[in-house]
């Protein structure tokens, strides 16, 4: 996962891009970067590994002068982790293009070969974002225009859509010309536009999530449509065009479950409200499965499950209690490469309030179960704290398949539910009762916020992928994502 933002304004944008990246930090903590363009058409950039606050120091900020720019926070999905993967990425020709990408291309290996053999372009990493940048640059270069207009740029986006499969929400800075945004034809990853009145012109922001608009004085204009491209030239003129042949809105449902901020609206669905509805539907399921349940208390696993857990407790008419206190200064446990380290760090991340558990039948609520590491450890902690029975509810259905569209999920074989029944998962994590949200209920929870959305991207639950896939793609990805293979890759790099 990644977060992207682009701003076009009358005055310097670096400070606002910085603030925006801070608000998108949850979408990626591996690396951060920004590039801005000044009135002499010169670029200034800074990118590095680490949190936003560590990457940008005062000495960097004072050099980032320019009234349009783009920024990126990275969470490693495709390729690997390392400085060379930090974005925005840059190619010199044509015009000097910088690109920030959220998502994952599913045909980047094949495109990489085309770029090398037929288009004489060099790729320095195995990052799919570098492939995407070069495909777009190649298509824009083919227009052979010294001063490209929005029409030429949109034509290059159309060609890019034809060649790229997978998920991509993109911001590109075309040096001396302006900012371009586009979204894949399913709109899998989110992208929203905001507008603000400047002294002489409208100013724009385009970002992964709209939660950051208000605080910077922007009003939401709308979401970028699937397949659509937006170009804001350096004077602030706004252009848009549908560049895909068969666009269809199918946003990733996991954004609502886990990834996005609760204060964002993604494709007009409030993430907060969707999570409340997930809680309500879970409560109904519990009542249906066991009308005489003996749950004494509902306890969320902080943070992303708290909204669903609170609503669940209200609907069940059972007290809601905080049973865990999170240490906010520890990074996400998920990104640690080794299983043993991961296990230990759940303990370091969450501290238990024993009194809320002693002698009670507790229902723990999490947004999802991935490897099962967190749930297993937490159930053990609850039992050690004196809980009588420990039940577990997941606001998402069982995750059985790997994610191809930009969410860092492990290999299918490492997902606890991939080859287990619900009862077997319950046994494995030590739960006395495990309740998974049904997919229909999850979809209904989201859809209620925008009934016009007919379909969501739900492949991690169903294994049905909505974009074309190469013959061996799934098997190759499966191997490259296994913990052991990742560890070997890191070791080889270190040597
Ligand atoms: P696990 O311990 O592997 O079952 O992970 C489950 C926990 O990880 C849940 O508490 C989720 O909030 C969180 N989670 C779900 N998906 C991801 C992801 N892609 N990256 C990081 N954390 C995640």
Coordinates of C-alpha atoms and ligand atoms in Angstrom, one line a residue:
X1 CA 0.0 0.0 0.0
X2 CA 1.0 3.5 -0.6
X3 CA -0.3 7.0 -0.2
X4 CA 0.0 9.7 -2.9
X5 CA -0.8 13.4 -3.0
X6 CA -0.4 16.2 -5.6
X7 CA -1.0 19.9 -5.2
X8 CA -1.2 22.8 -7.7
X9 CA -1.4 26.2 -6.1
X10 CA -0.4 29.9 -6.5
X11 CA 2.4 29.7 -3.9
X12 CA 4.8 27.1 -2.7
X13 CA 3.3 23.7 -2.0
X14 CA 6.0 21.7 -0.2
X15 CA 4.7 22.4 3.3
X16 CA 1.2 21.3 2.4
X17 CA 2.5 18.2 0.6
X18 CA 4.4 17.5 3.8
X19 CA 1.3 17.9 6.0
X20 CA -0.7 15.7 3.6
X21 CA 1.9 13.0 3.7
X22 CA 1.8 13.0 7.5
X23 CA -2.0 12.4 7.2
X24 CA -1.3 9.6 4.8
X25 CA 1.4 8.0 6.9
X26 CA -0.8 5.0 7.8
X27 CA -0.7 4.0 4.1
X28 CA 3.1 3.5 4.2
X29 CA 5.9 3.8 6.6
X30 CA 8.8 2.4 4.7
X31 CA 9.8 5.5 2.6
X32 CA 8.6 8.9 1.7
X33 CA 9.4 11.4 -1.0
X34 CA 8.3 14.6 -2.8
X35 CA 9.1 16.5 -5.9
X36 CA 8.1 20.1 -6.7
X37 CA 8.6 22.3 -9.8
X38 CA 9.6 25.9 -9.6
X39 CA 8.8 28.9 -11.9
X40 CA 12.0 28.2 -13.9
X41 CA 10.8 24.7 -14.6
X42 CA 13.5 23.2 -12.3
X43 CA 12.7 20.3 -10.1
X44 CA 13.6 20.0 -6.4
X45 CA 13.1 16.7 -4.7
X46 CA 13.8 14.7 -1.6
X47 CA 13.1 11.0 -0.9
X48 CA 14.4 8.5 1.6
X49 CA 13.6 5.6 3.8
X50 CA 11.6 6.2 7.0
X51 CA 8.7 8.1 8.4
X52 CA 7.7 11.4 6.8
X53 CA 8.9 13.4 9.9
X54 CA 12.4 11.7 9.5
X55 CA 12.7 12.0 5.8
X56 CA 12.0 15.8 5.6
X57 CA 14.2 18.0 7.8
X58 CA 14.1 21.8 7.7
X59 CA 17.2 21.9 5.5
X60 CA 15.3 19.8 2.9
X61 CA 12.1 21.7 3.1
X62 CA 13.7 25.1 2.6
X63 CA 15.0 23.9 -0.8
X64 CA 11.7 22.5 -2.0
X65 CA 10.4 25.6 -3.8
X66 CA 7.7 25.3 -6.4
X67 CA 3.9 25.8 -6.8
X68 CA 3.1 22.3 -8.0
X69 CA 4.4 19.0 -6.8
X70 CA 3.6 15.5 -5.8
X71 CA 4.4 13.3 -2.8
X72 CA 4.4 9.6 -1.8
X73 CA 4.5 7.4 1.2
X74 CA 5.6 3.8 0.6
X75 CA 4.6 0.5 2.1
X76 CA 6.6 -2.2 0.3
X77 CA 4.4 -4.5 -1.9
X78 CA 5.9 -5.3 -5.2
X79 CA 9.6 -5.5 -5.6
X80 CA 11.1 -5.1 -2.2
X81 CA 12.1 -2.7 0.5
X82 CA 15.0 -0.3 0.0
X83 CA 16.1 3.2 -1.0
X84 CA 15.9 2.6 -4.7
X85 CA 12.1 1.9 -4.4
X86 CA 11.3 5.2 -2.8
X87 CA 9.1 7.4 -4.9
X88 CA 8.4 9.7 -6.8
X89 CA 10.5 8.0 -9.5
X90 CA 11.9 10.0 -12.3
X91 CA 12.7 9.6 -16.0
X92 CA 14.4 12.3 -18.0
X93 CA 12.7 11.9 -21.3
X94 CA 10.3 13.2 -22.4
X95 CA 10.1 16.5 -20.5
X96 CA 11.3 15.0 -17.2
X97 CA 8.5 13.0 -15.6
X98 CA 8.2 12.1 -11.9
X99 CA 5.6 9.5 -10.8
X100 CA 4.0 8.4 -7.6
X101 CA 2.0 5.2 -7.7
X102 CA -0.4 3.3 -5.4
X103 CA -1.3 -0.2 -6.4
X104 CA 0.3 -3.1 -8.2
X105 CA 0.7 -4.0 -11.9
X106 CA 0.1 -7.6 -12.6
X107 CA 1.9 -7.7 -16.0
X108 CA 5.0 -5.7 -15.1
X109 CA 7.4 -8.5 -15.9
X110 CA 6.1 -8.7 -19.5
X111 CA 6.0 -5.0 -19.8
X112 CA 9.5 -4.7 -18.5
X113 CA 10.7 -7.0 -21.3
X114 CA 8.9 -4.9 -23.9
X115 CA 10.5 -1.8 -22.5
X116 CA 13.9 -3.3 -22.7
X117 CA 13.8 -5.1 -26.0
X118 CA 11.5 -3.0 -28.1
X119 CA 11.6 0.5 -26.5
X120 CA 15.2 0.6 -25.4
X121 CA 14.4 1.8 -21.9
X122 CA 16.5 0.8 -18.9
X123 CA 14.9 -0.3 -15.7
X124 CA 17.0 0.0 -12.6
X125 CA 14.8 -1.9 -10.2
X126 CA 12.1 -4.6 -10.3
X127 CA 9.5 -2.1 -9.1
X128 CA 6.3 -2.1 -11.1
X129 CA 6.0 1.6 -10.5
X130 CA 9.2 2.1 -12.5
X131 CA 7.6 0.0 -15.3
X132 CA 4.5 2.1 -15.2
X133 CA 6.5 5.4 -15.3
X134 CA 8.4 4.2 -18.3
X135 CA 5.4 2.9 -20.2
X136 CA 3.7 6.3 -19.7
X137 CA 6.9 8.2 -20.6
X138 CA 7.3 6.1 -23.8
X139 CA 3.7 6.7 -24.8
X140 CA 3.9 10.4 -24.2
X141 CA 7.2 10.6 -26.1
X142 CA 5.5 9.0 -29.0
X143 CA 3.2 12.0 -29.4
X144 CA 6.3 13.9 -30.5
X145 CA 5.1 17.3 -29.2
X146 CA 7.5 19.9 -27.8
X147 CA 4.6 21.5 -25.8
X148 CA 2.2 18.7 -25.0
X149 CA -1.4 19.7 -24.5
X150 CA -3.9 18.0 -22.2
X151 CA -5.1 16.1 -25.4
X152 CA -1.7 14.6 -26.0
X153 CA -1.3 13.7 -22.3
X154 CA -4.7 12.0 -22.2
X155 CA -3.8 10.1 -25.4
X156 CA -0.7 8.7 -23.7
X157 CA -2.9 7.7 -20.6
X158 CA -5.2 5.9 -23.0
X159 CA -2.3 3.9 -24.4
X160 CA -1.0 3.3 -20.9
X161 CA -4.4 1.9 -19.9
X162 CA -4.3 -0.5 -22.9
X163 CA -0.9 -1.9 -21.8
X164 CA -1.1 -2.0 -18.0
X165 CA -3.1 -4.6 -16.0
X166 CA -3.7 -4.4 -12.3
X167 CA -4.3 -1.6 -9.9
X168 CA -2.9 1.9 -10.2
X169 CA -3.8 5.2 -8.8
X170 CA -1.1 7.6 -10.2
X171 CA 0.1 11.1 -9.8
X172 CA 2.7 12.3 -12.3
X173 CA 4.5 15.7 -12.4
X174 CA 5.4 16.6 -16.0
X175 CA 8.2 19.2 -15.6
X176 CA 7.3 22.6 -16.9
X177 CA 3.8 21.5 -17.7
X178 CA 1.7 20.4 -14.7
X179 CA 0.3 17.6 -12.7
X180 CA -1.4 14.5 -14.1
X181 CA -3.6 12.0 -12.2
X182 CA -5.2 8.8 -13.4
X183 CA -6.8 5.7 -12.0
X184 CA -7.1 2.2 -13.4
X185 CA -10.2 1.3 -15.2
X186 CA -11.7 -0.5 -12.2
X187 CA -10.8 2.2 -9.7
X188 CA -9.3 -0.4 -7.4
X189 CA -7.2 2.1 -5.4
X190 CA -8.7 5.4 -4.2
X191 CA -8.1 8.9 -5.5
X192 CA -10.0 12.1 -4.7
X193 CA -9.8 15.7 -5.9
X194 CA -10.2 18.8 -3.7
X195 CA -10.5 22.5 -4.7
X196 CA -9.8 25.8 -3.0
X197 CA -10.1 29.4 -4.1
X198 CA -6.7 31.1 -4.5
X199 CA -6.3 34.9 -5.1
X200 CA -6.4 34.7 -8.9
X201 CA -7.1 31.0 -9.7
X202 CA -8.5 27.8 -8.3
X203 CA -6.0 25.6 -6.5
X204 CA -6.2 21.8 -6.5
X205 CA -5.3 18.8 -4.4
X206 CA -5.5 15.2 -5.5
X207 CA -4.8 12.5 -2.9
X208 CA -5.4 8.9 -1.9
X209 CA -7.8 10.0 0.8
X210 CA -9.9 13.1 1.2
X211 CA -9.5 13.2 5.0
X212 CA -6.6 15.6 4.5
X213 CA -8.5 18.2 2.5
X214 CA -10.4 20.1 5.1
X215 CA -7.4 20.9 7.3
X216 CA -5.7 22.5 4.4
X217 CA -8.7 24.6 3.3
X218 CA -9.8 22.4 0.4
X219 CA -13.3 21.2 -0.3
X220 CA -13.8 17.9 -1.9
X221 CA -14.7 18.2 -5.6
X222 CA -15.2 14.5 -6.3
X223 CA -13.4 11.2 -6.7
X224 CA -11.3 10.6 -9.8
X225 CA -13.4 8.1 -11.8
X226 CA -12.0 4.7 -12.8
X227 CA -10.1 5.1 -16.1
X228 CA -10.3 8.9 -15.9
X229 CA -7.3 11.2 -16.2
X230 CA -7.1 14.7 -14.7
X231 CA -4.5 17.3 -15.9
X232 CA -3.9 20.5 -14.1
X233 CA -1.5 22.7 -16.0
X234 CA 1.1 24.9 -14.3
X235 CA -1.2 27.9 -14.5
X236 CA -4.0 26.0 -12.7
X237 CA -6.2 25.1 -15.7
X238 CA -8.2 21.9 -15.0
X239 CA -8.7 19.3 -17.7
X240 CA -10.3 15.8 -17.5
X241 CA -11.1 13.0 -19.8
X242 CA -12.3 9.4 -19.6
X243 CA -9.3 7.4 -21.1
X244 CA -10.4 3.8 -20.5
X245 CA -12.5 1.8 -22.9
X246 CA -14.6 -0.1 -20.4
X247 CA -14.4 1.6 -17.1
X248 CA -16.3 0.0 -14.2
X249 CA -16.1 1.1 -10.6
X250 CA -14.8 -1.8 -8.4
X251 CA -13.0 -0.3 -5.4
X252 CA -11.0 -2.5 -3.1
X253 CA -13.2 -3.5 -0.2
X254 CA -10.2 -3.8 2.2
X255 CA -9.8 0.0 2.1
X256 CA -13.0 0.1 4.1
X257 CA -12.2 -2.8 6.4
X258 CA -8.6 -1.8 7.4
X259 CA -6.6 0.5 5.3
X260 CA -8.2 3.9 5.0
X261 CA -8.6 6.5 7.8
X262 CA -12.1 6.4 9.3
X263 CA -12.5 10.1 8.5
X264 CA -12.1 9.5 4.8
X265 CA -14.9 9.0 2.2
X266 CA -13.8 6.6 -0.5
X267 CA -15.9 6.7 -3.6
X268 CA -18.5 8.5 -1.6
X269 CA -18.7 5.8 1.1
X270 CA -17.8 7.0 4.6
X271 CA -15.2 4.6 5.9
X272 CA -16.4 5.3 9.5
X273 CA -20.1 4.6 8.7
X274 CA -19.1 1.4 6.7
X275 CA -17.3 0.1 9.8
X276 CA -20.3 0.9 12.0
X277 CA -22.5 -1.1 9.7
X278 CA -19.9 -4.0 9.7
X279 CA -20.4 -4.0 13.5
X280 CA -24.2 -4.0 13.3
X281 CA -24.1 -6.9 10.8
X282 CA -21.7 -8.9 13.0
X283 CA -24.1 -8.4 15.9
X284 CA -27.0 -9.7 13.9
X285 CA -25.0 -12.7 12.9
X286 CA -24.1 -13.4 16.5
X287 CA -27.7 -13.2 17.6
X288 CA -28.7 -15.5 14.7
X289 CA -26.0 -18.1 15.4
X290 CA -26.4 -18.0 19.2
X291 CA -29.5 -16.1 20.5
X292 CA -28.6 -17.1 24.0
X293 CA -25.0 -16.1 23.9
X294 CA -23.2 -15.5 27.2
X295 CA -20.9 -12.6 26.1
X296 CA -20.2 -10.4 29.1
X297 CA -18.1 -7.8 27.4
X298 CA -16.9 -6.7 23.9
X299 CA -13.3 -5.7 23.6
X300 CA -11.7 -4.2 20.4
X301 CA -8.2 -4.9 19.2
X302 CA -7.1 -1.4 18.6
X303 CA -7.1 0.6 16.3
X304 CA -9.0 -0.2 13.1
X305 CA -11.6 -2.5 14.7
X306 CA -12.8 0.0 17.4
X307 CA -15.6 1.5 15.3
X308 CA -17.1 -1.9 14.4
X309 CA -16.6 -3.2 17.9
X310 CA -18.4 -0.3 19.5
X311 CA -21.4 -0.6 17.3
X312 CA -21.4 -4.4 17.7
X313 CA -21.6 -3.9 21.5
X314 CA -24.4 -1.4 21.3
X315 CA -26.4 -3.7 19.1
X316 CA -25.8 -6.7 21.3
X317 CA -26.6 -4.6 24.4
X318 CA -23.4 -5.8 26.0
X319 CA -20.8 -3.4 27.7
X320 CA -17.9 -2.2 25.5
X321 CA -14.6 -2.0 27.3
X322 CA -11.0 -1.2 26.3
X323 CA -8.9 -4.2 27.2
X324 CA -5.7 -3.3 25.4
X325 CA -3.6 -0.2 25.3
X326 CA -1.6 0.3 22.2
X327 CA 1.9 1.7 22.2
X328 CA 1.7 4.1 19.4
X329 CA 5.4 4.4 18.9
X330 CA 6.0 0.9 17.6
X331 CA 5.7 0.2 13.9
X332 CA 3.2 -2.2 12.4
X333 CA 4.0 -5.8 13.4
X334 CA 3.0 -7.1 10.0
X335 CA 6.1 -5.8 8.2
X336 CA 8.6 -7.7 10.2
X337 CA 10.0 -10.4 8.0
X338 CA 10.5 -13.2 10.5
X339 CA 7.6 -15.0 12.2
X340 CA 9.3 -15.2 15.6
X341 CA 9.9 -11.4 15.7
X342 CA 6.3 -10.8 14.7
X343 CA 5.0 -12.9 17.6
X344 CA 7.0 -11.1 20.1
X345 CA 6.1 -7.7 18.9
X346 CA 2.3 -8.1 19.4
X347 CA 3.2 -8.2 23.1
X348 CA 5.3 -5.1 22.8
X349 CA 2.6 -3.3 20.9
X350 CA -0.4 -4.1 23.0
X351 CA -0.6 -4.0 26.8
X352 CA -3.5 -5.8 28.5
X353 CA -5.8 -4.4 31.2
X354 CA -6.3 -7.6 33.3
X355 CA -9.3 -6.4 35.2
X356 CA -11.5 -6.2 32.1
X357 CA -10.9 -9.9 31.5
X358 CA -11.0 -11.6 34.9
X359 CA -13.7 -14.2 35.1
X360 CA -15.6 -12.8 32.0
X361 CA -16.7 -14.3 28.7
X362 CA -15.1 -11.8 26.3
X363 CA -15.8 -11.1 22.7
X364 CA -12.6 -9.8 21.0
X365 CA -13.1 -7.9 17.8
X366 CA -10.6 -7.4 15.1
X367 CA -11.0 -6.0 11.6
X368 CA -9.4 -9.1 10.0
X369 CA -7.4 -12.2 10.5
X370 CA -4.4 -12.6 8.1
X371 CA -1.7 -14.9 9.4
X372 CA -3.5 -15.4 12.7
X373 CA -0.4 -14.3 14.6
X374 CA -2.1 -11.3 16.3
X375 CA -5.3 -13.2 17.2
X376 CA -3.5 -16.2 18.6
X377 CA -1.3 -14.1 20.8
X378 CA -4.1 -11.9 22.0
X379 CA -6.4 -14.8 22.8
X380 CA -3.5 -16.3 24.9
X381 CA -3.0 -12.9 26.6
X382 CA -6.8 -12.7 27.4
X383 CA -6.7 -16.2 28.9
X384 CA -3.7 -15.5 31.0
X385 CA -5.4 -12.4 32.3
X386 CA -8.2 -14.6 33.7
X387 CA -10.9 -14.6 31.0
X388 CA -13.4 -17.4 31.3
X389 CA -14.2 -17.9 27.6
X390 CA -12.7 -16.0 24.7
X391 CA -14.7 -15.5 21.6
X392 CA -13.4 -13.8 18.5
X393 CA -15.2 -11.8 15.8
X394 CA -13.6 -10.6 12.5
X395 CA -15.2 -7.6 10.7
X396 CA -13.9 -9.1 7.5
X397 CA -14.6 -12.6 6.1
X398 CA -11.9 -15.3 6.1
X399 CA -8.9 -14.1 4.0
X400 CA -8.0 -17.1 1.9
X401 CA -6.1 -15.7 -1.1
X402 CA -3.2 -13.4 -1.7
X403 CA -3.7 -9.8 -2.7
X404 CA -2.5 -8.7 -6.2
X405 CA -3.6 -5.2 -6.1
X406 CA -1.2 -3.4 -3.8
X407 CA -2.0 -4.6 -0.3
X408 CA 0.9 -6.2 1.4
X409 CA -0.5 -9.7 2.1
X410 CA 1.5 -12.8 2.7
X411 CA 1.6 -15.8 0.3
X412 CA -1.6 -17.7 0.2
X413 CA 0.0 -20.7 2.0
X414 CA 0.8 -18.4 5.0
X415 CA -2.8 -17.2 5.4
X416 CA -4.3 -19.0 8.3
X417 CA -7.6 -19.5 6.6
X418 CA -6.3 -20.5 3.2
X419 CA -6.6 -24.2 3.8
X420 CA -8.6 -24.4 7.0
X421 CA -12.3 -24.4 7.9
X422 CA -13.6 -21.7 10.3
X423 CA -13.6 -24.4 13.0
X424 CA -10.0 -25.3 12.3
X425 CA -9.0 -21.6 12.4
X426 CA -10.8 -21.2 15.7
X427 CA -8.9 -24.1 17.1
X428 CA -5.6 -22.9 15.7
X429 CA -6.0 -19.4 17.3
X430 CA -7.5 -20.8 20.5
X431 CA -10.9 -19.2 20.3
X432 CA -13.9 -20.7 22.0
X433 CA -16.1 -19.4 19.2
X434 CA -15.0 -17.6 16.0
X435 CA -17.4 -15.4 14.1
X436 CA -16.4 -14.2 10.6
X437 CA -18.4 -11.5 8.8
X438 CA -20.0 -13.0 5.7
X439 CA -18.9 -11.5 2.4
X440 CA -22.5 -10.5 1.6
X441 CA -22.7 -8.6 4.8
X442 CA -19.4 -6.9 4.2
X443 CA -20.4 -5.8 0.7
X444 CA -23.8 -4.6 2.0
X445 CA -22.1 -2.6 4.8
X446 CA -20.1 -0.7 2.2
X447 CA -22.7 -0.5 -0.5
X448 CA -25.2 1.2 1.7
X449 CA -23.0 4.3 1.6
X450 CA -23.1 4.4 -2.2
X451 CA -25.7 2.1 -3.8
X452 CA -24.4 3.0 -7.3
X453 CA -21.4 0.9 -6.8
X454 CA -22.4 -2.5 -8.2
X455 CA -19.2 -4.4 -7.4
X456 CA -16.2 -4.3 -5.1
X457 CA -12.8 -5.9 -5.6
X458 CA -13.0 -8.8 -3.1
X459 CA -10.4 -11.3 -4.4
X460 CA -8.7 -12.0 -1.0
X461 CA -12.0 -13.6 0.1
X462 CA -13.0 -15.3 -3.2
X463 CA -9.9 -15.9 -5.2
X464 CA -11.6 -14.2 -8.2
X465 CA -9.3 -11.7 -9.7
X466 CA -10.9 -9.0 -11.8
X467 CA -8.0 -8.2 -14.1
X468 CA -6.3 -10.4 -16.7
X469 CA -3.4 -12.5 -15.2
X470 CA -0.5 -14.1 -16.9
X471 CA -0.2 -17.9 -16.9
X472 CA 2.2 -18.3 -14.0
X473 CA 1.7 -15.0 -12.3
X474 CA -0.1 -16.4 -9.2
X475 CA 2.4 -19.2 -8.6
X476 CA 5.4 -16.9 -9.1
X477 CA 4.0 -14.3 -6.7
X478 CA 3.1 -17.0 -4.2
X479 CA 6.8 -18.1 -4.1
X480 CA 8.2 -14.6 -4.0
X481 CA 6.0 -13.7 -1.0
X482 CA 6.9 -16.6 1.2
X483 CA 8.7 -15.5 4.4
X484 CA 11.6 -17.8 3.7
X485 CA 12.1 -16.5 0.1
X486 CA 11.9 -12.9 1.4
X487 CA 14.5 -13.6 4.0
X488 CA 16.9 -15.1 1.4
X489 CA 16.4 -12.1 -0.8
X490 CA 17.2 -9.7 2.0
X491 CA 20.3 -11.7 2.9
X492 CA 21.5 -11.7 -0.7
X493 CA 21.1 -7.9 -0.8
X494 CA 23.0 -7.4 2.4
X495 CA 25.9 -9.4 1.1
Ligands
LIG1 P1 -2.4 -11.4 11.5 O1 -1.7 -11.3 12.9 O2 -1.4 -11.7 10.4 O3 -3.6 -12.2 11.5 O4 -2.8 -9.9 11.2 C1 -4.0 -9.4 11.6 C2 -3.9 -8.0 12.0 O5 -3.1 -7.3 11.0 C3 -5.2 -7.3 12.1 O6 -5.2 -6.8 13.4 C4 -5.3 -6.3 11.1 O7 -5.7 -5.0 11.6 C5 -3.9 -6.1 10.6 N1 -3.7 -6.2 9.1 C6 -4.6 -6.6 8.2 N2 -4.0 -6.5 6.9 C7 -2.9 -5.9 7.1 C8 -1.8 -5.5 6.2 N3 -2.0 -5.7 4.9 N4 -0.8 -4.9 6.7 C9 -0.6 -4.7 8.0 N5 -1.5 -5.1 8.9 C10 -2.6 -5.7 8.5

